[in-house]
Tab-separated table of C-alpha atoms in Angstrom:
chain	number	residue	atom	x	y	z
A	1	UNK	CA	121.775	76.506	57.042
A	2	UNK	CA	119.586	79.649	58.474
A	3	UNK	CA	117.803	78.981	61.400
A	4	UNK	CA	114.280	77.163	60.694
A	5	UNK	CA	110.802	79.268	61.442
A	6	UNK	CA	109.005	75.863	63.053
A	7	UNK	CA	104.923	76.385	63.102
A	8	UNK	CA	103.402	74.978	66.020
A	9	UNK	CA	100.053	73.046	65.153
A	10	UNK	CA	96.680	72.771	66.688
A	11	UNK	CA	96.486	71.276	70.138
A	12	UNK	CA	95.391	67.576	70.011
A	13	UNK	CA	92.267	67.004	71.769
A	14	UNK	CA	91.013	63.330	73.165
A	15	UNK	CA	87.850	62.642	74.795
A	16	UNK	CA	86.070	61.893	76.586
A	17	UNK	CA	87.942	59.277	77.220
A	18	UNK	CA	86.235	55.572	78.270
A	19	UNK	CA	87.223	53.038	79.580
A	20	UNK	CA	87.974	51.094	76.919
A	21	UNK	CA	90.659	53.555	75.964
A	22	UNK	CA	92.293	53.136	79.035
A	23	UNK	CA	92.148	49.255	78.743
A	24	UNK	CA	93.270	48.864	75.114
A	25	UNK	CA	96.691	51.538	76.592
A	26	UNK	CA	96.805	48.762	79.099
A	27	UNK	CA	96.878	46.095	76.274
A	28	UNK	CA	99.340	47.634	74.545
A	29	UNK	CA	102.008	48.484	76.593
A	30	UNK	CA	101.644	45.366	78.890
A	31	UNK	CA	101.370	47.175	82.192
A	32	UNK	CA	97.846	45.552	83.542
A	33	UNK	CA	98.012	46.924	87.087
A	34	UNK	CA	94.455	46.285	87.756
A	35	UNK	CA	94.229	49.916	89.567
A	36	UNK	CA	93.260	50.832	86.579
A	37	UNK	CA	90.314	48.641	85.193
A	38	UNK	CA	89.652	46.571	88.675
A	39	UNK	CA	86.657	48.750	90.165
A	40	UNK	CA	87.098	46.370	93.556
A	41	UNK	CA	90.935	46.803	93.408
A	42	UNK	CA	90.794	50.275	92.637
A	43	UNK	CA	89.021	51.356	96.112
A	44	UNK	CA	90.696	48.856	98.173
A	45	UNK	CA	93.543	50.705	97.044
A	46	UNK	CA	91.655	54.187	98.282
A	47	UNK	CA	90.759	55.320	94.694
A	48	UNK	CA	86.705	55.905	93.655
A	49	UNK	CA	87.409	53.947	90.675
A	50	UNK	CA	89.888	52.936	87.915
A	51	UNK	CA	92.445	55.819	86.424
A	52	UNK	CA	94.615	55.782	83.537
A	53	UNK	CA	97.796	54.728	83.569
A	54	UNK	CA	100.322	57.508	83.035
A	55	UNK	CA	101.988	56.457	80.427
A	56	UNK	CA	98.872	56.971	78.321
A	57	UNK	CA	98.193	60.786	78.445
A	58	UNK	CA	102.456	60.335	78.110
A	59	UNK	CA	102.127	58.745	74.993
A	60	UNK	CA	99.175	60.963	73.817
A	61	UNK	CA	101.476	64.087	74.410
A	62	UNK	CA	104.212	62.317	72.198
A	63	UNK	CA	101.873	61.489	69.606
A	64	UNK	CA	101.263	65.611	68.880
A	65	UNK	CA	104.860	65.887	68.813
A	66	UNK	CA	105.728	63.063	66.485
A	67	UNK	CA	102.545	63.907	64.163
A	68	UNK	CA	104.091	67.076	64.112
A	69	UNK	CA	108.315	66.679	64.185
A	70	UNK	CA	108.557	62.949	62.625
A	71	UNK	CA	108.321	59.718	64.076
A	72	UNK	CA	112.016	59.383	63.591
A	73	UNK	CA	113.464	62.352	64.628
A	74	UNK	CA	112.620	62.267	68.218
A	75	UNK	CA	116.222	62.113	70.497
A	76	UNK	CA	114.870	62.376	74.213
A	77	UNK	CA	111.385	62.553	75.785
A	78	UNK	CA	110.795	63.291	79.458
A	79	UNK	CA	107.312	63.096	81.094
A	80	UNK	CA	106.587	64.090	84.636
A	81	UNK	CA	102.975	62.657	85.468
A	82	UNK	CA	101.160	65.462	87.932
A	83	UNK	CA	97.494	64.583	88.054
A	84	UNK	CA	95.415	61.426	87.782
A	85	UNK	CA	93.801	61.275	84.580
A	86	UNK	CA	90.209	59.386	84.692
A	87	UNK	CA	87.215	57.923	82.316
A	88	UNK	CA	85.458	60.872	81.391
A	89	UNK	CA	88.301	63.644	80.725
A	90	UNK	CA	88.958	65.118	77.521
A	91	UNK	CA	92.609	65.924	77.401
A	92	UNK	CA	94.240	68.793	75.541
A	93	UNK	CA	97.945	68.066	73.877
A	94	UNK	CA	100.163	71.000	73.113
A	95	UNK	CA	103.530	72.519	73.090
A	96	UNK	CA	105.515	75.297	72.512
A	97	UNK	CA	109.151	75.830	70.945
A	98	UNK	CA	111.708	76.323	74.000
A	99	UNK	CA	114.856	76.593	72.106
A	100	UNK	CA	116.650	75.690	67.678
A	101	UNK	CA	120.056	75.090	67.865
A	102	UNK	CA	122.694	73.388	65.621
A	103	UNK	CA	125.055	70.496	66.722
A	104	UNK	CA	127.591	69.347	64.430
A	105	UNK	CA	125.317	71.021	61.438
A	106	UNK	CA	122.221	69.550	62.643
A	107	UNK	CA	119.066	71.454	63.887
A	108	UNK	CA	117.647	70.696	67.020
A	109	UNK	CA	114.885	72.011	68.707
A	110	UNK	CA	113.944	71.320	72.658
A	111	UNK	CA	109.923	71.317	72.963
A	112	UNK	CA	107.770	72.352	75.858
A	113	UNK	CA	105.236	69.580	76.055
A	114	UNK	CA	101.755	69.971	78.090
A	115	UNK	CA	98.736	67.855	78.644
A	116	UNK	CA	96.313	69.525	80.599
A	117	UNK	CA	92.625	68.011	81.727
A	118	UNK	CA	89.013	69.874	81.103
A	119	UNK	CA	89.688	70.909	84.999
A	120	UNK	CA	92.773	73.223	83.245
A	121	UNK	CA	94.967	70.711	85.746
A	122	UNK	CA	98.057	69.586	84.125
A	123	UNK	CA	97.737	65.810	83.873
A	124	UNK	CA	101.653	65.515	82.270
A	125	UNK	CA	104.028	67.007	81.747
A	126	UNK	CA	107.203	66.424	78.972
A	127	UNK	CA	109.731	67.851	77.532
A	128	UNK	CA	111.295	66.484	74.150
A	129	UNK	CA	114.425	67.200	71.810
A	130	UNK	CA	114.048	66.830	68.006
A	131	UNK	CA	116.392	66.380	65.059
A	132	UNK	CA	115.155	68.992	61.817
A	133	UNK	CA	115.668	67.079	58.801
A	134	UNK	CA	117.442	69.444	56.387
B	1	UNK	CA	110.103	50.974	102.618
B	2	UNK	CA	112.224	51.296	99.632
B	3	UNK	CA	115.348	49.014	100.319
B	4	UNK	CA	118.905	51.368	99.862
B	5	UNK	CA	120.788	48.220	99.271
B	6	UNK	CA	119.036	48.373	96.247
B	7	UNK	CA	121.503	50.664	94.539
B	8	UNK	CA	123.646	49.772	92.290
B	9	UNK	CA	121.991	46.478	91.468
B	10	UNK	CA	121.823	44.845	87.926
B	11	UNK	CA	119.005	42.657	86.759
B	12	UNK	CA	120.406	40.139	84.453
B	13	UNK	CA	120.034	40.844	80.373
B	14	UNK	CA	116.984	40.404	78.053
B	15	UNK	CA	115.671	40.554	74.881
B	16	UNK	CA	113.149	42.951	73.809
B	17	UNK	CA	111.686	41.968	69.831
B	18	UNK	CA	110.537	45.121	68.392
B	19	UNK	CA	107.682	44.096	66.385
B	20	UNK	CA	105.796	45.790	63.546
B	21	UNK	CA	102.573	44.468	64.948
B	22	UNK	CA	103.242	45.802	68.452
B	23	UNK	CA	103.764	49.285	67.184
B	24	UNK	CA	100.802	49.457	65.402
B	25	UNK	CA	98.569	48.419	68.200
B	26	UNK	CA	100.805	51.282	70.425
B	27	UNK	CA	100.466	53.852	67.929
B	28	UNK	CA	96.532	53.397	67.777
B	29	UNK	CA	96.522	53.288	71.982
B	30	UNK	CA	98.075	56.006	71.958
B	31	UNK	CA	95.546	58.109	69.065
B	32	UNK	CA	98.524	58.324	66.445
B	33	UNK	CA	96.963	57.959	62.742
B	34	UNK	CA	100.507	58.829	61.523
B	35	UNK	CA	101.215	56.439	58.697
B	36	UNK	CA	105.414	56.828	59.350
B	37	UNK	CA	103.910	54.189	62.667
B	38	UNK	CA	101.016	52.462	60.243
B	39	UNK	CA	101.880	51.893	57.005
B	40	UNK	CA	105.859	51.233	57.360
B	41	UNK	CA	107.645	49.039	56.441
B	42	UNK	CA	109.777	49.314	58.945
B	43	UNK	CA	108.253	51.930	61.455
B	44	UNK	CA	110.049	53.277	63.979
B	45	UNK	CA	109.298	53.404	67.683
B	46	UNK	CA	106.911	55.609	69.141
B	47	UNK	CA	108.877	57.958	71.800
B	48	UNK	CA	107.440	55.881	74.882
B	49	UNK	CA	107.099	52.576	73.184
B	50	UNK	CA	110.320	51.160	75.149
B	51	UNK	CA	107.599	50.889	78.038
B	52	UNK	CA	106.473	47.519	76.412
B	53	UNK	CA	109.683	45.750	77.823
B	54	UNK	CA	107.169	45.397	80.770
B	55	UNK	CA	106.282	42.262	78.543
B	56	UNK	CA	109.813	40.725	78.554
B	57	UNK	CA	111.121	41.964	82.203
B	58	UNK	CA	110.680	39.167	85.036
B	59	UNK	CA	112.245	36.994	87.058
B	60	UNK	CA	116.249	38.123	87.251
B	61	UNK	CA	115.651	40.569	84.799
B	62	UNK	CA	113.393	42.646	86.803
B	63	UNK	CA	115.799	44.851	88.392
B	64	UNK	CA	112.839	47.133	90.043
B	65	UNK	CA	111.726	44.369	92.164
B	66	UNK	CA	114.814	44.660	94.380
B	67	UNK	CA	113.726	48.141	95.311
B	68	UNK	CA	110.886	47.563	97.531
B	69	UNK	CA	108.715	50.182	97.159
B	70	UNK	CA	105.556	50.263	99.591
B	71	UNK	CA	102.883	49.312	96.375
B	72	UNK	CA	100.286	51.239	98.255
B	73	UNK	CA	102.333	54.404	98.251
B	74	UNK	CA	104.401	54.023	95.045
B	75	UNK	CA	103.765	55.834	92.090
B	76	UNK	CA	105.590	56.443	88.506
B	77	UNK	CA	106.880	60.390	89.082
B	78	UNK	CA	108.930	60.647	85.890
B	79	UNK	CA	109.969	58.481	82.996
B	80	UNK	CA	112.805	59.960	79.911
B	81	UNK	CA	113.847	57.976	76.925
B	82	UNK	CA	117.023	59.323	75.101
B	83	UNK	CA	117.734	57.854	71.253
B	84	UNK	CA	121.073	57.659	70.456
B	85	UNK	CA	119.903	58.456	66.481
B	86	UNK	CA	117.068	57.360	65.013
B	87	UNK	CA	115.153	55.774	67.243
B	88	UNK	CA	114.968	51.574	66.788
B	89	UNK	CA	112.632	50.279	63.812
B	90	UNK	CA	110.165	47.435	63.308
B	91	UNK	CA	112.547	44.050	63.136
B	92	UNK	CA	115.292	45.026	65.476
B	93	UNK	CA	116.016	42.429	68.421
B	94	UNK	CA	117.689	44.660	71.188
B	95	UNK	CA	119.725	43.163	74.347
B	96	UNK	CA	118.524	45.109	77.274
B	97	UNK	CA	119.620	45.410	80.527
B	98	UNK	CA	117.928	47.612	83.850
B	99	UNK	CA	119.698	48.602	87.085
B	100	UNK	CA	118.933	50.949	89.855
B	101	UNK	CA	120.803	53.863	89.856
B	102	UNK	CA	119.952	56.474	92.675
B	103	UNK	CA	117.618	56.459	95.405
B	104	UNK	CA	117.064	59.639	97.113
B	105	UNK	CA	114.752	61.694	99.920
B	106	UNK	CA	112.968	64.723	99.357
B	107	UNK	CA	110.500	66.648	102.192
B	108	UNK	CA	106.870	66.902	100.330
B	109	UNK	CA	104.834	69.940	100.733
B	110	UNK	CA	102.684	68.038	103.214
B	111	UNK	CA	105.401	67.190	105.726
B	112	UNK	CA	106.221	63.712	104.258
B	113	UNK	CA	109.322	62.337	103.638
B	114	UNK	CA	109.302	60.807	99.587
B	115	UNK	CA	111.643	58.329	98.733
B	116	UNK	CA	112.883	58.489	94.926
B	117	UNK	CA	114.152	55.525	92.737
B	118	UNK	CA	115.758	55.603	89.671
B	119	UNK	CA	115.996	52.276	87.673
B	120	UNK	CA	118.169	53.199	83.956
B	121	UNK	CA	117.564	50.279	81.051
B	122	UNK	CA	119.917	50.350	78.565
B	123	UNK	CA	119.003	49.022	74.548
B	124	UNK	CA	121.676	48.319	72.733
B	125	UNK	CA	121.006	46.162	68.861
B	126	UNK	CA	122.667	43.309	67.576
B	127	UNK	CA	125.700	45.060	66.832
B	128	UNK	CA	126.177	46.145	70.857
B	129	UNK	CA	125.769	49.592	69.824
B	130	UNK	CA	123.443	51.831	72.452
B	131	UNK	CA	120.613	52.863	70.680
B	132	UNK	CA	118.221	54.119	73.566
B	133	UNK	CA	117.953	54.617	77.684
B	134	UNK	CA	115.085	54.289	79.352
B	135	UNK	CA	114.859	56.422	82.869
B	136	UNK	CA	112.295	55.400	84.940
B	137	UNK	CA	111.523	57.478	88.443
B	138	UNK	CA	109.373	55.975	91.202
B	139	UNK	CA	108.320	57.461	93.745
B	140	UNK	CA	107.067	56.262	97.525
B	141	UNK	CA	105.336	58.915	99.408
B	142	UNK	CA	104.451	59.251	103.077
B	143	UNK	CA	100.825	58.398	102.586
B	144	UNK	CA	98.860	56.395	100.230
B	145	UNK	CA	98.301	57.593	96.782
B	146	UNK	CA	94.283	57.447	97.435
B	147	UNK	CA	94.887	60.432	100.070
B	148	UNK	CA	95.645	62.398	97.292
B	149	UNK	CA	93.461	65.606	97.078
């Protein structure tokens, strides 16, 4: 099989995001560290209010790339969580190819994953491996 | 302080139900319309899904909590989730199984010393067979995450 031409799509774009969003992530995953929905909790801890929990703008960044690639065709997904992320932002989702190569005559292609605030500040950061179904 | 003795310790196994309903409502949290996670049958995971064994960690299972991390300074610095094929689908009940791995220093730019923990949970389906590893990194820093510029 040649080597496939892959088309990146449009960034993803959220926002702003409410509170609400960050709550029903909170729901869903089962992580309800009140840091981020407590306002008292939040700045006993030294915060001005609530954030997001990471693994939200993590699984917004993974959501271009499986709307994209295929739910089922993701092999490995890395995040690295660099800024807070807070009611109010709009975040921008987007990628770029790093690498195609064939294993065992199966494509694979290694993604540069970004999700950067309105601030330009990169709130996570990923990198992800696909399967391309022939 | 994160506790060294830490290392190498094995939280005893659980059971994490991967539920058609569940997906849905993680798909939607996280602003997928993609009907492959909707409409299914049989979806498959979303790529950070696995997170959700928060629900069915505690007690002995909860390998993390023999770390030790200062709460007020800890934070989540990485996470990676590696499918060994497709990833697991709506229906599958996976045995699952965390331990702690590494725990390491690093000098921040600031001065303070970080201390790094790495707890690795292993998903394996009904047949034993390893179908996914979750990597989580924590991370305690010198000061308290509120100091944060």
């Amino acid at each position: 099989m040649t080597q496939p031409v892959l088309t990146v799509p449009e960034p993803l774009v959220r926002g702003p995001l409410t509170r609400t969003d960050i709550v029903r992530y909170q729901g869903a995953s089962g992580d309800m560290n009140p840091i981020h929905h407590d306002e008292g909790f939040a700045r006993a801890a030294g915060f001005t209010e609530p954030f997001a929990v990471g693994m939200f703008p993590a699984g917004l960044l993974a959501t271009w790339a499986t709307d994209w690639l295929g739910a089922e065709n993701v092999r490995r997904y890395r995040v690295r969580f660099r800024e807070q992320v807070w009611a109010g932002d709009t975040l921008t989702c987007s990628g770029s190819v790093a690498r195609t190569y064939e294993v065992d005559g199966v494509w694979h292609v290694d993604l540069d994953l970004v999700c950067t605030r309105q601030t330009g500040g990169v709130a996570v950061q990923a990198w992800a491996t696909f399967v391309l179904p022939r | 302080m994160a506790n060294p003795a830490a290392v190498g310790h094995e939280g005893e196994p659980f059971r994490l139900d991967v539920e058609r309903g569940k997906i849905r409502e993680f798909a939607r949290a996280t602003g997928s319309s993609n009907p492959a996670y909707l409409d299914a049958e049989r979806p498959p995971v979303p790529p950070t899904f696995l997170t959700t064994q928060f629900f069915w960690q505690d007690g002995g299972a909860d390998a993390w909590q023999r770390v030790e991390l200062n709460q007020q300074r800890g934070m989540h610095a990485e996470q990676e989730y590696v499918f060994h094929g497709q990833p697991p689908v709506a229906g599958t009940s996976l045995r699952c199984r965390s331990k702690i791995t590494e725990m390491y220093e690093k000098r921040g730019r600031r001065g303070g010393v970080m201390t790094f923990v790495v707890m690795v949970t292993e998903f394996r389906d009904e047949t034993g067979r390893l179908v996914a590893e979750a990597k989580m990194t924590g991370v305690e820093t010198g000061r308290t995450p509120g100091e944060t510029s």
